[in-house]
PDB file of C-alpha atoms in Angstrom:
ATOM      1  CA  UNK A   1     125.476  89.954  98.557  1.00 88.00           C
ATOM      2  CA  UNK A   2     128.933  91.779  98.455  1.00 94.00           C
ATOM      3  CA  UNK A   3     131.503  94.349 100.639  1.00 95.00           C
ATOM      4  CA  UNK A   4     130.362  97.692 100.800  1.00 95.00           C
ATOM      5  CA  UNK A   5     134.059  98.894 100.249  1.00 95.00           C
ATOM      6  CA  UNK A   6     134.534 100.114 103.571  1.00 95.00           C
ATOM      7  CA  UNK A   7     137.912  98.970 105.281  1.00 94.00           C
ATOM      8  CA  UNK A   8     137.985  98.074 108.665  1.00 94.00           C
ATOM      9  CA  UNK A   9     138.241 101.369 111.001  1.00 94.00           C
ATOM     10  CA  UNK A  10     141.419 102.366 112.871  1.00 92.00           C
ATOM     11  CA  UNK A  11     139.579 102.671 116.372  1.00 93.00           C
ATOM     12  CA  UNK A  12     140.172 100.778 119.302  1.00 93.00           C
ATOM     13  CA  UNK A  13     137.131  98.620 119.377  1.00 95.00           C
ATOM     14  CA  UNK A  14     137.482  95.821 122.717  1.00 95.00           C
ATOM     15  CA  UNK A  15     135.767  92.250 122.461  1.00 96.00           C
ATOM     16  CA  UNK A  16     132.302  92.798 123.801  1.00 94.00           C
ATOM     17  CA  UNK A  17     132.566  90.725 126.599  1.00 95.00           C
ATOM     18  CA  UNK A  18     130.081  92.894 128.471  1.00 94.00           C
ATOM     19  CA  UNK A  19     127.145  94.245 127.905  1.00 94.00           C
ATOM     20  CA  UNK A  20     128.300  97.429 128.363  1.00 94.00           C
ATOM     21  CA  UNK A  21     130.727  97.220 125.589  1.00 96.00           C
ATOM     22  CA  UNK A  22     128.563  96.725 123.093  1.00 97.00           C
ATOM     23  CA  UNK A  23     127.365 100.560 123.807  1.00 97.00           C
ATOM     24  CA  UNK A  24     130.856 101.854 123.744  1.00 96.00           C
ATOM     25  CA  UNK A  25     131.886 100.193 120.811  1.00 97.00           C
ATOM     26  CA  UNK A  26     128.885 101.469 118.729  1.00 97.00           C
ATOM     27  CA  UNK A  27     129.096 104.917 120.128  1.00 97.00           C
ATOM     28  CA  UNK A  28     132.680 104.810 118.971  1.00 97.00           C
ATOM     29  CA  UNK A  29     131.670 103.589 115.592  1.00 97.00           C
ATOM     30  CA  UNK A  30     129.150 106.705 114.952  1.00 97.00           C
ATOM     31  CA  UNK A  31     132.534 108.903 114.723  1.00 95.00           C
ATOM     32  CA  UNK A  32     132.863 107.348 111.160  1.00 96.00           C
ATOM     33  CA  UNK A  33     129.867 109.277 110.048  1.00 96.00           C
ATOM     34  CA  UNK A  34     130.377 112.059 107.225  1.00 95.00           C
ATOM     35  CA  UNK A  35     128.831 115.223 108.986  1.00 98.00           C
ATOM     36  CA  UNK A  36     128.138 116.228 112.530  1.00 97.00           C
ATOM     37  CA  UNK A  37     124.653 115.973 112.623  1.00 98.00           C
ATOM     38  CA  UNK A  38     124.799 112.577 111.617  1.00 98.00           C
ATOM     39  CA  UNK A  39     126.570 111.915 114.392  1.00 98.00           C
ATOM     40  CA  UNK A  40     125.160 113.695 116.989  1.00 98.00           C
ATOM     41  CA  UNK A  41     121.627 112.360 115.676  1.00 98.00           C
ATOM     42  CA  UNK A  42     123.025 108.381 115.535  1.00 98.00           C
ATOM     43  CA  UNK A  43     124.991 108.375 119.325  1.00 98.00           C
ATOM     44  CA  UNK A  44     121.408 109.844 120.946  1.00 98.00           C
ATOM     45  CA  UNK A  45     119.265 107.027 119.171  1.00 98.00           C
ATOM     46  CA  UNK A  46     122.044 104.265 120.137  1.00 97.00           C
ATOM     47  CA  UNK A  47     122.381 105.893 123.910  1.00 98.00           C
ATOM     48  CA  UNK A  48     118.771 106.143 124.406  1.00 98.00           C
ATOM     49  CA  UNK A  49     118.068 102.359 122.733  1.00 97.00           C
ATOM     50  CA  UNK A  50     120.386 101.007 124.924  1.00 97.00           C
ATOM     51  CA  UNK A  51     119.661 102.698 127.853  1.00 97.00           C
ATOM     52  CA  UNK A  52     115.927 100.985 126.855  1.00 97.00           C
ATOM     53  CA  UNK A  53     116.842  97.804 126.606  1.00 97.00           C
ATOM     54  CA  UNK A  54     119.040  97.841 129.608  1.00 96.00           C
ATOM     55  CA  UNK A  55     116.327  99.719 132.373  1.00 97.00           C
ATOM     56  CA  UNK A  56     113.332  97.476 131.243  1.00 97.00           C
ATOM     57  CA  UNK A  57     115.877  94.077 130.605  1.00 97.00           C
ATOM     58  CA  UNK A  58     113.862  93.625 127.504  1.00 97.00           C
ATOM     59  CA  UNK A  59     113.610  89.697 126.995  1.00 98.00           C
ATOM     60  CA  UNK A  60     114.700  87.860 124.017  1.00 98.00           C
ATOM     61  CA  UNK A  61     111.303  86.585 123.522  1.00 98.00           C
ATOM     62  CA  UNK A  62     109.916  90.795 124.391  1.00 98.00           C
ATOM     63  CA  UNK A  63     112.772  91.506 121.413  1.00 98.00           C
ATOM     64  CA  UNK A  64     111.665  89.317 119.046  1.00 98.00           C
ATOM     65  CA  UNK A  65     107.845  90.111 118.972  1.00 97.00           C
ATOM     66  CA  UNK A  66     108.961  93.588 118.636  1.00 97.00           C
ATOM     67  CA  UNK A  67     110.725  93.173 115.478  1.00 98.00           C
ATOM     68  CA  UNK A  68     108.160  90.292 114.363  1.00 98.00           C
ATOM     69  CA  UNK A  69     105.419  93.943 115.132  1.00 98.00           C
ATOM     70  CA  UNK A  70     107.962  96.363 113.048  1.00 98.00           C
ATOM     71  CA  UNK A  71     107.779  93.593 110.324  1.00 98.00           C
ATOM     72  CA  UNK A  72     104.165  93.709 110.125  1.00 98.00           C
ATOM     73  CA  UNK A  73     103.704  97.404 110.113  1.00 98.00           C
ATOM     74  CA  UNK A  74     106.026  97.236 107.053  1.00 98.00           C
ATOM     75  CA  UNK A  75     104.140  94.340 105.741  1.00 98.00           C
ATOM     76  CA  UNK A  76     100.639  96.447 106.110  1.00 97.00           C
ATOM     77  CA  UNK A  77     102.138  99.486 104.064  1.00 96.00           C
ATOM     78  CA  UNK A  78     101.146  99.783 100.450  1.00 92.00           C
ATOM     79  CA  UNK A  79     101.220 103.321  98.168  1.00 88.00           C
ATOM     80  CA  UNK A  80      98.132 104.256  99.727  1.00 85.00           C
ATOM     81  CA  UNK A  81      98.109 103.476 103.099  1.00 90.00           C
ATOM     82  CA  UNK A  82     101.084 104.114 105.394  1.00 93.00           C
ATOM     83  CA  UNK A  83     101.270 101.942 108.876  1.00 96.00           C
ATOM     84  CA  UNK A  84     104.418 103.400 109.703  1.00 96.00           C
ATOM     85  CA  UNK A  85     103.133 107.023 109.996  1.00 95.00           C
ATOM     86  CA  UNK A  86      99.956 105.762 111.757  1.00 96.00           C
ATOM     87  CA  UNK A  87     102.565 103.922 114.155  1.00 97.00           C
ATOM     88  CA  UNK A  88     104.669 107.302 114.666  1.00 97.00           C
ATOM     89  CA  UNK A  89     100.878 108.821 115.215  1.00 96.00           C
ATOM     90  CA  UNK A  90      99.878 106.817 118.085  1.00 97.00           C
ATOM     91  CA  UNK A  91     102.794 107.161 120.135  1.00 97.00           C
ATOM     92  CA  UNK A  92     102.885 110.637 119.941  1.00 96.00           C
ATOM     93  CA  UNK A  93     106.181 111.525 117.805  1.00 97.00           C
ATOM     94  CA  UNK A  94     104.886 112.726 114.796  1.00 96.00           C
ATOM     95  CA  UNK A  95     102.952 115.637 116.774  1.00 95.00           C
ATOM     96  CA  UNK A  96     106.751 116.394 118.919  1.00 96.00           C
ATOM     97  CA  UNK A  97     108.233 116.338 115.554  1.00 95.00           C
ATOM     98  CA  UNK A  98     105.005 118.736 114.417  1.00 93.00           C
ATOM     99  CA  UNK A  99     105.600 120.830 117.203  1.00 92.00           C
ATOM    100  CA  UNK A 100     109.403 121.279 117.249  1.00 93.00           C
ATOM    101  CA  UNK A 101     109.849 122.236 113.868  1.00 91.00           C
ATOM    102  CA  UNK A 102     107.050 123.802 113.247  1.00 91.00           C
ATOM    103  CA  UNK A 103     106.551 127.139 116.120  1.00 89.00           C
ATOM    104  CA  UNK A 104     103.492 129.476 115.960  1.00 91.00           C
ATOM    105  CA  UNK A 105     104.901 132.275 115.331  1.00 93.00           C
ATOM    106  CA  UNK A 106     102.604 135.820 116.726  1.00 93.00           C
ATOM    107  CA  UNK A 107      99.246 135.516 115.032  1.00 95.00           C
ATOM    108  CA  UNK A 108      99.889 132.645 112.472  1.00 97.00           C
ATOM    109  CA  UNK A 109      98.033 129.527 112.212  1.00 97.00           C
ATOM    110  CA  UNK A 110      99.152 126.752 114.507  1.00 97.00           C
ATOM    111  CA  UNK A 111      99.891 123.089 112.684  1.00 96.00           C
ATOM    112  CA  UNK A 112      99.151 119.864 113.354  1.00 95.00           C
ATOM    113  CA  UNK A 113      99.504 116.085 112.047  1.00 93.00           C
ATOM    114  CA  UNK A 114      99.580 114.977 108.744  1.00 93.00           C
ATOM    115  CA  UNK A 115      97.806 111.631 108.928  1.00 90.00           C
ATOM    116  CA  UNK A 116      98.380 108.647 107.384  1.00 90.00           C
ATOM    117  CA  UNK A 117      95.726 109.380 104.359  1.00 93.00           C
ATOM    118  CA  UNK A 118      97.196 112.203 102.508  1.00 94.00           C
ATOM    119  CA  UNK A 119      98.003 111.614  98.864  1.00 93.00           C
ATOM    120  CA  UNK A 120      99.529 112.946  95.758  1.00 93.00           C
ATOM    121  CA  UNK A 121      96.823 112.735  93.455  1.00 94.00           C
ATOM    122  CA  UNK A 122      94.464 115.128  94.299  1.00 96.00           C
ATOM    123  CA  UNK A 123      92.455 116.607  91.591  1.00 97.00           C
ATOM    124  CA  UNK A 124      92.652 120.586  90.861  1.00 98.00           C
ATOM    125  CA  UNK A 125      89.420 122.768  91.504  1.00 98.00           C
ATOM    126  CA  UNK A 126      88.010 126.170  91.026  1.00 97.00           C
ATOM    127  CA  UNK A 127      86.972 128.363  93.561  1.00 96.00           C
ATOM    128  CA  UNK A 128      83.398 127.382  95.108  1.00 97.00           C
ATOM    129  CA  UNK A 129      83.911 124.212  93.516  1.00 97.00           C
ATOM    130  CA  UNK A 130      83.122 120.317  95.615  1.00 97.00           C
ATOM    131  CA  UNK A 131      86.048 118.301  96.702  1.00 98.00           C
ATOM    132  CA  UNK A 132      83.060 115.396  97.059  1.00 95.00           C
ATOM    133  CA  UNK A 133      81.133 113.700  95.061  1.00 93.00           C
ATOM    134  CA  UNK A 134      77.714 114.651  95.688  1.00 91.00           C
ATOM    135  CA  UNK A 135      75.769 112.218  98.251  1.00 90.00           C
ATOM    136  CA  UNK A 136      78.721 111.826 100.305  1.00 93.00           C
ATOM    137  CA  UNK A 137      77.777 113.186 103.726  1.00 94.00           C
ATOM    138  CA  UNK A 138      76.092 116.843 105.106  1.00 95.00           C
ATOM    139  CA  UNK A 139      77.132 119.902 102.948  1.00 96.00           C
ATOM    140  CA  UNK A 140      79.752 122.448 104.219  1.00 97.00           C
ATOM    141  CA  UNK A 141      81.205 125.302 102.601  1.00 98.00           C
ATOM    142  CA  UNK A 142      84.891 126.530 103.952  1.00 98.00           C
ATOM    143  CA  UNK A 143      86.497 130.085 103.221  1.00 98.00           C
ATOM    144  CA  UNK A 144      88.514 132.813 104.542  1.00 98.00           C
ATOM    145  CA  UNK A 145      91.651 134.330 103.274  1.00 98.00           C
ATOM    146  CA  UNK A 146      95.119 133.510 103.438  1.00 98.00           C
ATOM    147  CA  UNK A 147      97.283 136.071 105.126  1.00 98.00           C
ATOM    148  CA  UNK A 148     100.878 136.839 106.185  1.00 98.00           C
ATOM    149  CA  UNK A 149     101.172 137.859 109.917  1.00 97.00           C
ATOM    150  CA  UNK A 150     100.804 141.294 109.367  1.00 97.00           C
ATOM    151  CA  UNK A 151      97.378 140.582 107.158  1.00 97.00           C
ATOM    152  CA  UNK A 152      98.412 141.392 104.193  1.00 98.00           C
ATOM    153  CA  UNK A 153      96.831 138.944 101.294  1.00 98.00           C
ATOM    154  CA  UNK A 154      98.758 135.933 100.090  1.00 98.00           C
ATOM    155  CA  UNK A 155      97.724 135.291  96.270  1.00 98.00           C
ATOM    156  CA  UNK A 156      98.216 132.161  94.337  1.00 98.00           C
ATOM    157  CA  UNK A 157      98.329 130.101  97.877  1.00 98.00           C
ATOM    158  CA  UNK A 158      98.477 126.205  97.029  1.00 98.00           C
ATOM    159  CA  UNK A 159      95.761 124.865  99.283  1.00 98.00           C
ATOM    160  CA  UNK A 160      95.352 121.110  99.535  1.00 98.00           C
ATOM    161  CA  UNK A 161      92.692 119.833 101.532  1.00 98.00           C
ATOM    162  CA  UNK A 162      91.104 116.449 102.799  1.00 98.00           C
ATOM    163  CA  UNK A 163      89.102 114.585 104.604  1.00 98.00           C
ATOM    164  CA  UNK A 164      86.314 111.510 105.280  1.00 96.00           C
ATOM    165  CA  UNK A 165      83.374 111.221 103.810  1.00 95.00           C
ATOM    166  CA  UNK A 166      80.354 111.480 105.965  1.00 94.00           C
ATOM    167  CA  UNK A 167      80.849 107.191 106.778  1.00 94.00           C
ATOM    168  CA  UNK A 168      83.746 108.011 108.431  1.00 94.00           C
ATOM    169  CA  UNK A 169      86.132 106.615 105.196  1.00 94.00           C
ATOM    170  CA  UNK A 170      88.789 108.242 103.343  1.00 95.00           C
ATOM    171  CA  UNK A 171      88.574 107.676  99.815  1.00 95.00           C
ATOM    172  CA  UNK A 172      91.512 104.997 100.249  1.00 92.00           C
ATOM    173  CA  UNK A 173      90.039 102.735 102.289  1.00 92.00           C
ATOM    174  CA  UNK A 174      87.769 101.718 100.112  1.00 91.00           C
ATOM    175  CA  UNK A 175      88.552  98.982  97.760  1.00 88.00           C
ATOM    176  CA  UNK A 176      86.817 100.160  94.726  1.00 88.00           C
ATOM    177  CA  UNK A 177      88.580 103.919  94.584  1.00 90.00           C
ATOM    178  CA  UNK A 178      88.768 104.384  91.108  1.00 89.00           C
ATOM    179  CA  UNK A 179      89.697 107.849  91.698  1.00 93.00           C
ATOM    180  CA  UNK A 180      90.381 110.623  94.371  1.00 95.00           C
ATOM    181  CA  UNK A 181      87.397 111.984  96.180  1.00 97.00           C
ATOM    182  CA  UNK A 182      87.395 114.169  99.197  1.00 97.00           C
ATOM    183  CA  UNK A 183      90.012 115.849  98.769  1.00 98.00           C
ATOM    184  CA  UNK A 184      91.190 118.402  96.079  1.00 98.00           C
ATOM    185  CA  UNK A 185      93.856 120.928  94.848  1.00 98.00           C
ATOM    186  CA  UNK A 186      93.102 125.355  95.037  1.00 98.00           C
ATOM    187  CA  UNK A 187      94.694 128.202  95.285  1.00 98.00           C
ATOM    188  CA  UNK A 188      93.937 131.362  97.128  1.00 98.00           C
ATOM    189  CA  UNK A 189      93.329 134.290  94.494  1.00 98.00           C
ATOM    190  CA  UNK A 190      94.736 137.860  94.098  1.00 97.00           C
ATOM    191  CA  UNK A 191      92.861 138.893  97.218  1.00 98.00           C
ATOM    192  CA  UNK A 192      94.260 135.600  99.341  1.00 98.00           C
ATOM    193  CA  UNK A 193      90.718 134.118  99.221  1.00 98.00           C
ATOM    194  CA  UNK A 194      89.974 130.387  99.329  1.00 98.00           C
ATOM    195  CA  UNK A 195      86.586 128.588  99.447  1.00 98.00           C
ATOM    196  CA  UNK A 196      85.383 125.436  98.656  1.00 98.00           C
ATOM    197  CA  UNK A 197      82.541 122.822  98.792  1.00 97.00           C
ATOM    198  CA  UNK A 198      82.879 120.486 101.204  1.00 97.00           C
ATOM    199  CA  UNK A 199      80.840 117.970 103.602  1.00 96.00           C
ATOM    200  CA  UNK A 200      80.650 118.212 107.218  1.00 96.00           C
ATOM    201  CA  UNK A 201      83.629 116.188 108.848  1.00 94.00           C
ATOM    202  CA  UNK A 202      82.625 113.105 111.280  1.00 96.00           C
ATOM    203  CA  UNK A 203      84.532 111.366 114.052  1.00 96.00           C
ATOM    204  CA  UNK A 204      85.990 108.251 112.765  1.00 95.00           C
ATOM    205  CA  UNK A 205      88.593 105.114 113.785  1.00 94.00           C
ATOM    206  CA  UNK A 206      91.792 105.070 112.433  1.00 93.00           C
ATOM    207  CA  UNK A 207      92.394 101.737 110.834  1.00 92.00           C
ATOM    208  CA  UNK A 208      92.249  98.724 113.685  1.00 93.00           C
ATOM    209  CA  UNK A 209      92.667  95.917 111.164  1.00 94.00           C
ATOM    210  CA  UNK A 210      97.241  95.951 111.191  1.00 96.00           C
ATOM    211  CA  UNK A 211      99.536  95.604 113.667  1.00 98.00           C
ATOM    212  CA  UNK A 212      98.883  99.699 115.067  1.00 98.00           C
ATOM    213  CA  UNK A 213      95.550  98.558 115.663  1.00 97.00           C
ATOM    214  CA  UNK A 214      96.612  95.593 117.806  1.00 98.00           C
ATOM    215  CA  UNK A 215      99.044  97.835 119.449  1.00 98.00           C
ATOM    216  CA  UNK A 216      96.011 100.334 120.394  1.00 98.00           C
ATOM    217  CA  UNK A 217      94.153  97.236 121.953  1.00 98.00           C
ATOM    218  CA  UNK A 218      97.111  95.893 123.591  1.00 97.00           C
ATOM    219  CA  UNK A 219      97.633  99.403 125.847  1.00 97.00           C
ATOM    220  CA  UNK A 220      93.687  99.663 126.181  1.00 98.00           C
ATOM    221  CA  UNK A 221      93.131 102.800 124.223  1.00 97.00           C
ATOM    222  CA  UNK A 222      90.841 104.121 121.674  1.00 97.00           C
ATOM    223  CA  UNK A 223      91.646 104.090 118.279  1.00 97.00           C
ATOM    224  CA  UNK A 224      88.834 107.364 117.102  1.00 97.00           C
ATOM    225  CA  UNK A 225      90.278 110.481 116.213  1.00 97.00           C
ATOM    226  CA  UNK A 226      87.545 113.247 116.268  1.00 97.00           C
ATOM    227  CA  UNK A 227      86.474 114.811 113.224  1.00 96.00           C
ATOM    228  CA  UNK A 228      88.473 117.307 111.623  1.00 97.00           C
ATOM    229  CA  UNK A 229      88.985 118.758 108.028  1.00 98.00           C
ATOM    230  CA  UNK A 230      92.861 118.074 106.782  1.00 98.00           C
ATOM    231  CA  UNK A 231      94.599 121.210 104.569  1.00 98.00           C
ATOM    232  CA  UNK A 232      97.922 122.055 103.642  1.00 98.00           C
ATOM    233  CA  UNK A 233      99.244 125.445 102.432  1.00 98.00           C
ATOM    234  CA  UNK A 234     102.150 126.580 100.572  1.00 98.00           C
ATOM    235  CA  UNK A 235     103.341 129.947  99.269  1.00 98.00           C
ATOM    236  CA  UNK A 236     107.022 130.895  98.240  1.00 97.00           C
ATOM    237  CA  UNK A 237     108.554 132.259 100.900  1.00 97.00           C
ATOM    238  CA  UNK A 238     106.367 131.161 103.346  1.00 97.00           C
ATOM    239  CA  UNK A 239     106.383 128.295 105.639  1.00 96.00           C
ATOM    240  CA  UNK A 240     104.499 125.464 104.631  1.00 96.00           C
ATOM    241  CA  UNK A 241     101.895 124.979 106.890  1.00 97.00           C
ATOM    242  CA  UNK A 242     100.477 121.615 107.412  1.00 97.00           C
ATOM    243  CA  UNK A 243      96.881 121.751 109.674  1.00 97.00           C
ATOM    244  CA  UNK A 244      93.616 120.688 110.359  1.00 97.00           C
ATOM    245  CA  UNK A 245      90.284 122.221 111.666  1.00 97.00           C
ATOM    246  CA  UNK A 246      88.491 120.521 114.063  1.00 97.00           C
ATOM    247  CA  UNK A 247      84.562 121.871 114.209  1.00 97.00           C
ATOM    248  CA  UNK A 248      83.750 122.100 118.580  1.00 97.00           C
ATOM    249  CA  UNK A 249      81.744 119.700 120.331  1.00 96.00           C
ATOM    250  CA  UNK A 250      83.043 116.622 118.875  1.00 96.00           C
ATOM    251  CA  UNK A 251      83.641 114.025 122.268  1.00 96.00           C
ATOM    252  CA  UNK A 252      87.033 112.698 120.871  1.00 97.00           C
ATOM    253  CA  UNK A 253      88.463 116.128 121.639  1.00 97.00           C
ATOM    254  CA  UNK A 254      89.996 115.751 124.664  1.00 96.00           C
ATOM    255  CA  UNK A 255      91.653 112.171 123.592  1.00 96.00           C
ATOM    256  CA  UNK A 256      92.362 112.225 119.896  1.00 96.00           C
ATOM    257  CA  UNK A 257      94.557 108.658 118.953  1.00 96.00           C
ATOM    258  CA  UNK A 258      97.462 110.533 117.335  1.00 95.00           C
ATOM    259  CA  UNK A 259      97.567 113.646 119.326  1.00 94.00           C
ATOM    260  CA  UNK A 260      96.690 116.419 116.498  1.00 92.00           C
ATOM    261  CA  UNK A 261      94.214 118.674 118.499  1.00 95.00           C
ATOM    262  CA  UNK A 262      95.134 122.092 119.100  1.00 95.00           C
ATOM    263  CA  UNK A 263      92.660 124.548 120.740  1.00 95.00           C
ATOM    264  CA  UNK A 264      93.148 127.084 118.347  1.00 96.00           C
ATOM    265  CA  UNK A 265      92.285 124.390 115.087  1.00 97.00           C
ATOM    266  CA  UNK A 266      89.108 124.301 117.193  1.00 97.00           C
ATOM    267  CA  UNK A 267      86.344 125.993 115.043  1.00 97.00           C
ATOM    268  CA  UNK A 268      82.624 126.715 115.073  1.00 97.00           C
ATOM    269  CA  UNK A 269      80.596 125.586 112.309  1.00 97.00           C
ATOM    270  CA  UNK A 270      77.600 128.058 111.846  1.00 97.00           C
ATOM    271  CA  UNK A 271      74.546 126.717 110.039  1.00 96.00           C
ATOM    272  CA  UNK A 272      72.827 128.080 107.136  1.00 96.00           C
ATOM    273  CA  UNK A 273      69.468 127.156 106.322  1.00 94.00           C
ATOM    274  CA  UNK A 274      68.873 129.677 103.163  1.00 92.00           C
ATOM    275  CA  UNK A 275      68.216 128.508  99.895  1.00 90.00           C
ATOM    276  CA  UNK A 276      69.462 132.074  97.911  1.00 90.00           C
ATOM    277  CA  UNK A 277      72.907 131.765 100.516  1.00 92.00           C
ATOM    278  CA  UNK A 278      73.268 127.812  99.176  1.00 93.00           C
ATOM    279  CA  UNK A 279      72.424 128.900  95.881  1.00 91.00           C
ATOM    280  CA  UNK A 280      75.360 131.119  95.697  1.00 91.00           C
ATOM    281  CA  UNK A 281      77.561 128.391  97.110  1.00 93.00           C
ATOM    282  CA  UNK A 282      76.493 125.885  94.594  1.00 93.00           C
ATOM    283  CA  UNK A 283      75.260 123.349  96.697  1.00 92.00           C
ATOM    284  CA  UNK A 284      72.547 121.807  94.197  1.00 83.00           C
ATOM    285  CA  UNK A 285      70.484 120.248  96.576  1.00 76.00           C
ATOM    286  CA  UNK A 286      68.341 121.814  99.863  1.00 73.00           C
ATOM    287  CA  UNK A 287      69.280 125.003 101.823  1.00 78.00           C
ATOM    288  CA  UNK A 288      70.525 123.756 104.393  1.00 92.00           C
ATOM    289  CA  UNK A 289      74.711 123.478 105.067  1.00 96.00           C
ATOM    290  CA  UNK A 290      77.018 124.311 107.815  1.00 97.00           C
ATOM    291  CA  UNK A 291      79.619 127.280 106.928  1.00 98.00           C
ATOM    292  CA  UNK A 292      83.636 127.315 108.559  1.00 98.00           C
ATOM    293  CA  UNK A 293      85.461 130.079 108.154  1.00 98.00           C
ATOM    294  CA  UNK A 294      88.935 130.594 108.929  1.00 97.00           C
ATOM    295  CA  UNK A 295      91.854 132.549 108.031  1.00 98.00           C
ATOM    296  CA  UNK A 296      94.737 131.106 107.671  1.00 98.00           C
ATOM    297  CA  UNK A 297      98.101 132.835 108.754  1.00 98.00           C
ATOM    298  CA  UNK A 298     101.395 131.826 107.218  1.00 97.00           C
ATOM    299  CA  UNK A 299     104.754 133.094 108.828  1.00 97.00           C
ATOM    300  CA  UNK A 300     107.330 134.052 106.501  1.00 96.00           C
ATOM    301  CA  UNK A 301     110.466 131.535 106.275  1.00 95.00           C
ATOM    302  CA  UNK A 302     112.936 133.287 108.367  1.00 96.00           C
ATOM    303  CA  UNK A 303     110.149 134.561 110.980  1.00 95.00           C
ATOM    304  CA  UNK A 304     109.525 130.566 111.189  1.00 94.00           C
ATOM    305  CA  UNK A 305     113.836 130.506 111.508  1.00 92.00           C
ATOM    306  CA  UNK A 306     113.877 133.302 113.732  1.00 93.00           C
ATOM    307  CA  UNK A 307     111.679 131.112 116.476  1.00 91.00           C
ATOM    308  CA  UNK A 308     113.268 127.799 115.970  1.00 87.00           C
TER     309      UNK A 308
END
């Protein structure tokens, strides 16, 4: 270990003989931070955290249990499993940050939480192609347009999408994962249209084999998410959108474990029982499939900034 080279501060820091002096000294030290924003954030963090400790009279044993829990959360994380994002999700922090940073602009599509199962390795697919290997669940076709708030098409928007298989597992939850599955990346066409084959999502439990699962048991909360399809859309000059579509009728819509459901994102799936329609959309077996139609409306970066 070596010194970081920063000299002692030229501040009046009394010896911490009383509990309140500890907080006061730390608040003074935040004045050394290089930017006003950093000072503001950490002054609030220290104030609220110290208030929490004082008001709840946390015991040494409880605090050590907390530190051990956070250590377990960190050790559970891998390149394809993000336990810290999951912790943020179940505490409602992810949903709160999302709501504060992504206000709805007019008729724009509302955002939703990213979740812990996004990966960077989704394969590129063409219009009408499938994101899921054959046999992963019931057929579903997803289609719509990417539009501005004034109704103009947005061509060449990058659409990233991912979901569970029909058993309720993401590809990253399988130890035998050899390549990405039930996920893909495509672009809207010149008229803003997009369309791809997928599978009907199902409700599923968020991982219960780690510290976040233990926390939910401690709090007496279920660990279920309603069925949904993730979508992320990015286009030059427009606010990046992370959202999800939630088919209506799921029993967990009103008690999503990660607080991601918004009313405008609950969608109706049409049941199509027509061999010609199924063949036109490229389904290799059978003639029944579910159809999800949804126009994605993106605000410009300026529209979003004006709404903040």
